[in-house]
Short mmCIF file of C-alpha atoms in Angstrom, two decimals:
data_model
loop_
_atom_site.label_atom_id
_atom_site.label_comp_id
_atom_site.label_asym_id
_atom_site.label_seq_id
_atom_site.Cartn_x
_atom_site.Cartn_y
_atom_site.Cartn_z
CA MET A 1 113.58 -97.37 -38.67
CA THR A 2 110.88 -97.31 -36.04
CA ARG A 3 113.50 -96.22 -33.52
CA HIS A 4 114.52 -93.25 -35.68
CA ILE A 5 110.92 -92.18 -36.08
CA GLU A 6 110.46 -92.33 -32.32
CA MET A 7 113.55 -90.16 -31.81
CA LEU A 8 112.39 -87.55 -34.35
CA ASP A 9 108.94 -87.52 -32.77
CA ALA A 10 110.50 -86.98 -29.34
CA LEU A 11 112.68 -84.13 -30.66
CA PHE A 12 109.62 -82.52 -32.30
CA LYS A 13 107.49 -82.77 -29.17
CA HIS A 14 110.15 -81.74 -26.64
CA ALA A 15 111.96 -79.01 -28.61
CA THR A 16 112.39 -75.70 -26.74
CA GLU A 17 111.64 -73.80 -29.95
CA GLY A 18 108.23 -73.50 -31.53
CA ILE A 19 108.04 -75.54 -34.75
CA VAL A 20 105.40 -74.75 -37.38
CA VAL A 21 105.15 -76.66 -40.69
CA VAL A 22 103.27 -75.16 -43.66
CA ASP A 23 102.59 -76.54 -47.10
CA ARG A 24 103.16 -74.83 -50.42
CA SER A 25 99.87 -72.95 -50.14
CA GLY A 26 100.90 -71.44 -46.79
CA SER A 27 98.50 -73.57 -44.74
CA ILE A 28 99.59 -74.91 -41.36
CA VAL A 29 99.86 -78.69 -41.42
CA MET A 30 101.74 -79.41 -38.21
CA LEU A 31 103.06 -77.65 -35.06
CA ASN A 32 104.76 -78.88 -31.93
CA PRO A 33 103.58 -78.39 -28.33
CA LYS A 34 106.01 -75.46 -27.80
CA ALA A 35 104.44 -73.61 -30.76
CA LYS A 36 100.95 -74.19 -29.35
CA GLU A 37 102.16 -72.85 -26.03
CA LEU A 38 103.80 -69.77 -27.63
CA PHE A 39 100.71 -68.85 -29.65
CA GLY A 40 98.09 -69.89 -27.03
CA TYR A 41 96.15 -72.38 -29.17
CA LYS A 42 94.80 -75.86 -28.38
CA ASP A 43 95.74 -79.06 -30.16
CA GLN A 44 94.01 -78.82 -33.56
CA GLU A 45 92.89 -75.16 -33.69
CA LEU A 46 95.64 -73.99 -36.06
CA ILE A 47 95.70 -76.95 -38.46
CA GLY A 48 94.48 -75.91 -41.90
CA ASN A 49 94.73 -72.14 -41.21
CA LYS A 50 97.00 -69.89 -43.22
CA ILE A 51 100.26 -68.95 -41.54
CA GLU A 52 99.13 -65.28 -41.53
CA ILE A 53 96.89 -66.10 -38.56
CA LEU A 54 100.06 -66.01 -36.45
CA ILE A 55 101.18 -62.63 -37.84
CA PRO A 56 99.90 -59.21 -36.60
CA ALA A 57 97.23 -57.81 -38.90
CA ARG A 58 99.34 -54.76 -39.87
CA PHE A 59 101.97 -57.10 -41.37
CA SER A 60 99.83 -59.97 -42.70
CA LYS A 61 98.90 -58.37 -46.04
CA ASN A 62 102.49 -57.84 -47.07
CA HIS A 63 103.42 -61.24 -45.67
CA VAL A 64 101.18 -63.05 -48.20
CA GLY A 65 103.22 -61.62 -51.08
CA ASN A 66 106.51 -62.29 -49.31
CA ARG A 67 105.43 -65.86 -48.50
CA ASP A 68 104.42 -66.65 -52.08
CA GLU A 69 107.67 -65.18 -53.37
CA TYR A 70 109.63 -67.33 -50.93
CA LEU A 71 107.78 -70.51 -51.87
CA GLU A 72 108.66 -69.96 -55.52
CA SER A 73 112.33 -70.50 -54.65
CA PRO A 74 112.54 -71.73 -51.05
CA ARG A 75 115.87 -71.89 -49.21
CA ALA A 76 117.03 -72.13 -45.62
CA ARG A 77 117.35 -68.68 -44.11
CA GLY A 78 116.60 -66.49 -41.13
CA MET A 79 113.78 -63.98 -41.33
CA GLY A 80 113.73 -60.29 -40.66
CA HIS A 81 117.46 -59.47 -40.92
CA LEU A 82 117.95 -56.09 -39.25
CA MET A 83 114.18 -55.98 -38.63
CA ASP A 84 112.01 -56.46 -35.57
CA LEU A 85 109.57 -59.40 -36.09
CA PHE A 86 106.39 -59.88 -34.08
CA ALA A 87 103.97 -62.82 -33.77
CA ARG A 88 100.31 -62.78 -32.71
CA ARG A 89 98.83 -64.93 -29.98
CA HIS A 90 95.33 -66.38 -29.92
CA ASP A 91 94.20 -63.53 -27.63
CA GLY A 92 95.51 -60.92 -30.11
CA SER A 93 98.53 -59.92 -28.04
CA GLU A 94 101.89 -59.64 -29.73
CA PHE A 95 105.39 -60.72 -28.79
CA PRO A 96 108.80 -60.37 -30.47
CA VAL A 97 110.17 -63.43 -32.21
CA GLU A 98 113.17 -64.71 -34.08
CA VAL A 99 112.29 -67.01 -37.04
CA SER A 100 114.32 -69.26 -39.31
CA LEU A 101 112.94 -71.15 -42.34
CA SER A 102 113.94 -74.47 -43.88
CA PRO A 103 112.24 -76.02 -46.96
CA PHE A 104 111.93 -79.79 -47.41
CA LYS A 105 110.10 -82.32 -49.65
CA THR A 106 108.29 -85.53 -48.93
CA SER A 107 106.16 -87.88 -50.96
CA ASP A 108 103.23 -85.70 -49.95
CA GLY A 109 104.72 -82.56 -51.51
CA GLU A 110 106.81 -79.47 -50.63
CA PHE A 111 106.81 -77.97 -47.12
CA VAL A 112 108.51 -75.26 -45.07
CA VAL A 113 109.34 -75.69 -41.43
CA SER A 114 109.55 -72.53 -39.29
CA PHE A 115 111.52 -72.45 -36.07
CA VAL A 116 110.11 -69.73 -33.78
CA ILE A 117 111.84 -68.39 -30.65
CA ASP A 118 110.17 -65.99 -28.21
CA ILE A 119 112.76 -63.24 -27.65
CA THR A 120 110.70 -61.15 -25.23
CA GLU A 121 113.29 -61.40 -22.45
CA ARG A 122 116.12 -60.70 -24.87
CA LYS A 123 114.30 -57.58 -26.09
CA LYS A 124 113.73 -56.47 -22.54
CA GLN A 125 117.42 -56.92 -21.88
CA GLU A 126 118.31 -55.04 -25.07
CA ASN A 127 115.94 -52.24 -24.07
CA ARG A 128 117.57 -52.13 -20.66
CA ILE A 129 120.95 -51.89 -22.33
CA ILE A 130 119.67 -49.14 -24.66
CA GLU A 131 118.20 -47.26 -21.70
CA ALA A 132 121.41 -47.76 -19.78
CA ASN A 133 123.40 -46.44 -22.75
CA LEU A 134 121.09 -43.45 -23.04
CA GLU A 135 121.50 -42.82 -19.33
CA ILE A 136 125.26 -43.14 -19.69
CA GLN A 137 125.20 -40.71 -22.64
CA LYS A 138 123.08 -38.34 -20.57
CA LEU A 139 125.48 -38.65 -17.63
CA ASN A 140 128.44 -38.15 -19.99
CA ALA A 141 126.79 -35.05 -21.46
CA GLU A 142 126.10 -33.71 -17.96
CA LEU A 143 129.65 -34.54 -16.93
CA GLU A 144 131.06 -32.81 -20.02
CA GLU A 145 128.88 -29.78 -19.30
CA ARG A 146 130.06 -29.76 -15.68
CA VAL A 147 133.66 -30.09 -16.85
CA GLU A 148 133.16 -27.25 -19.35
CA GLN A 149 131.45 -25.15 -16.68
CA ARG A 150 134.24 -25.91 -14.23
CA THR A 151 136.78 -25.10 -16.94
CA ARG A 152 135.03 -21.78 -17.57
CA GLU A 153 134.91 -21.07 -13.84
CA LEU A 154 138.59 -21.98 -13.56
CA ALA A 155 139.45 -19.78 -16.54
CA SER A 156 137.42 -16.96 -14.98
CA ALA A 157 139.18 -17.51 -11.67
CA ILE A 158 142.57 -17.49 -13.40
CA GLN A 159 141.57 -14.29 -15.21
CA ARG A 160 140.55 -12.72 -11.89
CA VAL A 161 143.86 -13.79 -10.38
CA GLU A 162 145.73 -12.34 -13.35
CA GLN A 163 143.71 -9.14 -13.07
CA SER A 164 144.45 -9.03 -9.35
CA GLN A 165 148.13 -9.58 -10.10
CA GLU A 166 148.02 -6.78 -12.66
CA GLU A 167 146.28 -4.54 -10.13
CA VAL A 168 148.92 -5.40 -7.53
CA ILE A 169 151.67 -4.71 -10.07
CA ARG A 170 150.04 -1.38 -10.97
CA ALA A 171 149.64 -0.56 -7.28
CA LEU A 172 153.29 -1.43 -6.63
CA LYS A 173 154.34 0.62 -9.64
CA LYS A 174 152.21 3.50 -8.39
CA GLU A 175 153.72 3.11 -4.93
CA ARG A 176 157.24 3.17 -6.40
CA GLU A 177 156.37 6.25 -8.42
CA LEU A 178 154.96 7.87 -5.29
CA ASN A 179 158.08 6.98 -3.31
CA ASN A 180 160.26 8.32 -6.12
CA MET A 181 158.16 11.48 -6.18
CA LYS A 182 158.54 11.85 -2.42
CA SER A 183 162.31 11.39 -2.70
CA GLN A 184 162.48 13.88 -5.54
CA PHE A 185 160.28 16.24 -3.57
CA VAL A 186 162.65 16.10 -0.59
CA THR A 187 165.65 16.70 -2.86
CA ILE A 188 164.02 19.56 -4.77
CA ALA A 189 162.39 21.11 -1.73
CA SER A 190 165.66 21.16 0.21
CA HIS A 191 167.32 22.93 -2.71
CA GLU A 192 164.47 25.18 -3.84
CA PHE A 193 163.52 26.35 -0.35
CA ARG A 194 167.06 26.93 0.92
CA THR A 195 167.96 29.76 -1.47
CA PRO A 196 164.68 31.74 -1.14
CA LEU A 197 164.72 31.41 2.63
CA ALA A 198 168.34 32.63 2.71
CA THR A 199 167.29 35.61 0.56
CA ILE A 200 164.39 36.41 2.89
CA LEU A 201 166.65 36.15 5.95
CA SER A 202 169.31 38.34 4.34
CA SER A 203 166.84 41.03 3.24
CA ALA A 204 165.08 41.02 6.61
CA SER A 205 168.44 41.52 8.35
CA LEU A 206 169.45 44.36 6.02
CA ILE A 207 166.14 46.16 6.44
CA GLY A 208 166.94 46.53 10.13
CA ARG A 209 170.12 48.48 9.27
CA TYR A 210 168.34 51.08 7.16
CA THR A 211 166.84 53.33 9.84
CA LYS A 212 167.26 56.75 8.27
CA THR A 213 164.59 58.40 6.13
CA GLU A 214 166.96 58.85 3.19
CA GLU A 215 167.42 55.05 3.12
CA GLU A 216 163.73 54.39 2.36
CA ASP A 217 164.55 53.27 -1.21
CA LYS A 218 166.91 50.59 0.11
CA ARG A 219 164.30 49.36 2.58
CA HIS A 220 161.68 49.23 -0.20
CA LYS A 221 164.06 47.24 -2.43
CA HIS A 222 164.52 44.54 0.20
CA VAL A 223 160.79 44.45 0.99
CA GLN A 224 160.13 43.80 -2.70
CA ARG A 225 162.76 41.05 -2.70
CA ILE A 226 161.03 39.42 0.26
CA LYS A 227 157.62 39.68 -1.41
CA SER A 228 158.92 38.21 -4.68
CA THR A 229 160.70 35.38 -2.88
CA VAL A 230 157.63 34.54 -0.79
CA THR A 231 155.58 34.46 -4.02
CA ASN A 232 158.06 31.99 -5.54
CA LEU A 233 157.90 29.79 -2.45
CA THR A 234 154.10 29.92 -2.52
CA GLU A 235 154.06 28.81 -6.16
CA ILE A 236 156.47 25.91 -5.38
CA LEU A 237 154.17 24.75 -2.59
CA ASN A 238 151.14 25.16 -4.86
CA ASP A 239 152.83 22.92 -7.44
CA PHE A 240 153.31 20.14 -4.92
CA MET A 241 149.77 20.51 -3.61
CA SER A 242 148.41 20.42 -7.18
CA ILE A 243 150.28 17.19 -7.95
CA GLY A 244 148.87 15.62 -4.79
CA LYS A 245 145.32 16.61 -5.65
CA LEU A 246 145.71 15.36 -9.24
CA GLU A 247 147.03 12.02 -7.96
CA GLU A 248 144.00 11.66 -5.68
CA GLY A 249 141.54 12.67 -8.42
CA ARG A 250 140.34 15.66 -6.41
CA VAL A 251 140.68 18.21 -9.21
CA ASN A 252 137.67 18.84 -11.46
CA SER A 253 136.87 21.43 -14.08
CA VAL A 254 133.90 23.63 -13.10
CA PRO A 255 133.26 26.28 -15.77
CA ILE A 256 131.74 29.60 -14.66
CA LEU A 257 130.86 32.71 -16.63
CA THR A 258 134.05 34.79 -16.76
CA THR A 259 134.86 38.23 -18.14
CA LEU A 260 138.10 37.13 -19.71
CA PRO A 261 139.83 40.48 -20.49
CA ALA A 262 139.44 41.66 -16.87
CA PHE A 263 140.58 38.25 -15.63
CA CYS A 264 143.76 38.45 -17.74
CA GLU A 265 144.54 42.04 -16.70
CA ALA A 266 144.18 41.13 -13.01
CA LEU A 267 146.54 38.17 -13.50
CA ILE A 268 149.12 40.39 -15.25
CA GLU A 269 148.95 42.87 -12.38
CA GLU A 270 149.49 40.04 -9.91
CA ILE A 271 152.49 38.57 -11.73
CA LYS A 272 154.16 41.90 -12.60
CA GLY A 273 156.12 41.76 -9.36
CA LEU A 274 158.09 38.78 -10.72
CA CYS A 275 159.30 40.67 -13.80
CA LYS A 276 163.00 41.39 -14.07
CA GLU A 277 164.28 44.87 -14.81
CA GLY A 278 163.00 46.12 -18.14
CA GLN A 279 160.65 43.18 -18.70
CA HIS A 280 157.08 43.95 -19.76
CA ILE A 281 154.02 41.79 -20.44
CA HIS A 282 152.24 42.91 -23.61
CA PHE A 283 148.57 41.92 -23.60
CA GLN A 284 146.33 41.70 -26.68
CA TYR A 285 142.71 40.51 -26.63
CA THR A 286 140.26 39.86 -29.49
CA GLY A 287 136.80 38.28 -29.56
CA ILE A 288 133.88 38.04 -27.15
CA HIS A 289 134.48 39.07 -23.53
CA GLU A 290 132.33 36.65 -21.57
CA VAL A 291 133.24 32.98 -21.73
CA TRP A 292 132.64 29.79 -19.72
CA LEU A 293 135.87 28.54 -18.12
CA ASP A 294 137.22 27.18 -14.87
CA LYS A 295 138.86 30.38 -13.58
CA GLN A 296 141.07 28.70 -10.99
CA LEU A 297 142.51 26.10 -13.38
CA LEU A 298 143.07 28.72 -16.08
CA ARG A 299 144.71 31.07 -13.54
CA ASN A 300 147.15 28.33 -12.50
CA VAL A 301 147.94 27.48 -16.13
CA LEU A 302 148.58 31.08 -17.21
CA PHE A 303 150.49 31.98 -14.01
CA ASN A 304 152.79 29.01 -14.52
CA LEU A 305 153.48 29.75 -18.18
CA LEU A 306 153.95 33.50 -17.66
CA SER A 307 156.26 32.97 -14.66
CA ASN A 308 158.34 30.54 -16.78
CA ALA A 309 158.52 33.12 -19.58
CA ILE A 310 159.75 35.71 -17.06
CA LYS A 311 162.17 33.32 -15.37
CA TYR A 312 163.84 32.05 -18.56
CA SER A 313 164.08 35.47 -20.30
CA GLU A 314 166.81 38.02 -19.80
CA PRO A 315 166.10 41.46 -18.26
CA GLY A 316 164.68 43.85 -20.82
CA LYS A 317 163.03 41.08 -22.86
CA SER A 318 159.27 41.37 -23.45
CA ILE A 319 156.62 38.68 -22.90
CA PHE A 320 153.49 38.55 -25.05
CA LEU A 321 150.05 37.33 -23.95
CA ASN A 322 147.60 37.07 -26.87
CA VAL A 323 144.02 35.84 -26.31
CA GLN A 324 141.35 35.09 -28.91
CA SER A 325 137.85 33.98 -27.91
CA THR A 326 134.81 32.77 -29.85
CA GLN A 327 131.52 31.14 -28.93
CA GLU A 328 133.21 27.72 -29.27
CA MET A 329 136.83 28.16 -28.27
CA VAL A 330 139.34 30.22 -26.28
CA ARG A 331 142.89 30.32 -27.61
CA VAL A 332 145.82 31.67 -25.60
CA GLU A 333 149.38 32.25 -26.84
CA ILE A 334 152.24 33.06 -24.48
CA GLU A 335 155.43 34.05 -26.26
CA ASP A 336 158.85 34.88 -24.88
CA HIS A 337 162.29 35.62 -26.36
CA GLY A 338 164.15 33.66 -23.73
CA ILE A 339 166.63 30.80 -23.70
CA GLY A 340 164.32 28.33 -25.51
CA ILE A 341 164.04 24.57 -25.03
CA PRO A 342 166.72 22.26 -26.54
CA GLU A 343 165.30 20.00 -29.26
CA GLN A 344 166.38 16.79 -27.49
CA ASP A 345 164.47 17.88 -24.35
CA GLN A 346 161.23 18.86 -26.04
CA GLN A 347 159.66 15.37 -26.01
CA HIS A 348 160.04 15.22 -22.19
CA ILE A 349 159.05 18.79 -21.37
CA PHE A 350 155.65 17.75 -19.88
CA ASP A 351 157.14 14.89 -17.83
CA ARG A 352 156.98 15.22 -14.06
CA PHE A 353 160.19 16.58 -12.42
CA PHE A 354 161.84 17.06 -15.83
CA ARG A 355 163.90 20.20 -16.35
CA ALA A 356 165.62 21.16 -19.59
CA HIS A 357 169.39 20.88 -19.64
CA ASN A 358 169.82 24.61 -20.21
CA ALA A 359 167.68 25.59 -17.18
CA GLY A 360 170.88 26.25 -15.24
CA THR A 361 170.47 27.59 -11.71
CA ALA A 362 167.00 29.02 -12.32
CA GLN A 363 164.61 27.97 -9.60
CA GLY A 364 162.03 25.33 -10.51
CA THR A 365 160.57 22.01 -9.46
CA GLY A 366 160.03 20.44 -12.87
CA LEU A 367 156.34 20.07 -12.05
CA GLY A 368 154.85 23.18 -13.60
CA LEU A 369 154.38 22.05 -17.19
CA ASN A 370 153.11 18.64 -16.08
CA ILE A 371 150.45 20.42 -14.02
CA VAL A 372 149.66 22.73 -16.95
CA GLN A 373 149.05 19.76 -19.26
CA ASN A 374 146.86 17.97 -16.70
CA TYR A 375 144.77 21.09 -15.99
CA ILE A 376 144.22 21.82 -19.68
CA GLU A 377 143.16 18.21 -20.32
CA LEU A 378 140.73 18.46 -17.40
CA MET A 379 139.25 21.51 -19.12
CA GLY A 380 138.85 19.47 -22.32
CA GLY A 381 141.56 21.37 -24.19
CA ALA A 382 145.05 20.85 -25.57
CA VAL A 383 148.45 22.50 -25.26
CA HIS A 384 151.23 22.70 -27.88
CA PHE A 385 154.47 24.59 -28.12
CA ARG A 386 157.28 25.48 -30.45
CA SER A 387 160.71 26.52 -29.29
CA GLU A 388 164.21 27.26 -30.50
CA VAL A 389 167.28 27.62 -28.32
CA GLY A 390 168.39 31.23 -28.00
CA LYS A 391 165.26 32.59 -29.72
CA GLY A 392 162.42 31.80 -27.35
CA THR A 393 159.27 29.70 -26.88
CA VAL A 394 155.59 29.99 -27.79
CA PHE A 395 152.95 28.01 -25.86
CA ASP A 396 149.61 27.60 -27.64
CA ILE A 397 146.58 26.68 -25.51
CA GLN A 398 143.09 25.91 -26.77
CA VAL A 399 140.17 25.19 -24.42
CA PRO A 400 136.45 24.85 -25.27
CA ASN A 401 133.97 27.59 -24.37
CA HIS A 402 130.88 25.58 -23.42
CA VAL A 403 127.93 26.45 -21.22
CA PRO A 404 127.54 23.64 -18.62
CA SER A 405 124.51 21.40 -19.25
CA GLN A 406 122.82 22.26 -15.93
CA VAL A 407 123.00 25.96 -16.81
CA LYS A 408 121.48 25.26 -20.25
CA ASN A 409 118.63 23.33 -18.61
CA ASP A 410 117.99 26.12 -16.14
#
């Protein structure tokens, strides 16, 4: 028996855990050397004191109630499940602990033994782990942000590449269209220029044969043929030059104050030389006389439409030019009683190089109406038409009459 007591005493004294024994009233009755070391007290300083002396003041009040409740029905258990427990040293400093309780009875009464472990190093390690986890989370967040940023940059780069590809495709398409236009130009030019030049050469040769005074009428006839043919050639060249300028974006609408009736009469006088025998241009004007328009663009539009009306009408057929002008709008109608445009061709009539199937051998590049549409759109207007084969065509043009802003400011 004495041997057993010696062994228990050795275990108590040399245990690596702090051991504190309290009685039923919560008073400390015994503690081992490790407990004295943990709490910083000398041999007998704690004996007789309440256990709350080892608990931080902020927790001691609640601990009294918890202690009494425990002593009413004591059982072996750990303390502070899912809670951080702290003990108080003699100098008032605190340290984290892990505590387990075990009740027991002796002939002297009921007691509770507390096993106390200083977990300062464990807490430091846990804090290091927590800090490391936070750092890892931070690094992960930064990495995710960098990945997202890189993904956005990559998506942007892909979009730029796709846009570049689209631009290249558009450029290639434009280049093909330009090459096609050049090929068509060569084909049309070789055809359209050959006949007029042959006419000019023929008339020039014949003029040389008519040397007598009484042959003046014949000379005049061939001179007129030469003039008319040169005008046609000039208009063909103008068409090609206009297309080139439109392609390069070098055509702009610059409205100027224009006396429209006089402008129209001068244009009719200029184009009269193209009229076939018996053809007449009937001009009707209503509304205000002075309007704001781009004279050069309007001249090209009306010259093109009137020359088409002359070209595709039989001799003796009349052409009608009707103009209405207001403070807001200028409306022009050009009507002929010519061959008309087939219904199946009407949807393509403004396409470049397109010529209606019933155009026959009449000279033309297929560019005129495309230029007309582009010029009218540059002027902020619109062009429409109605046509019936064998009965004729009416082109309806509407363009705004607006004073330019810089003129208003002046």
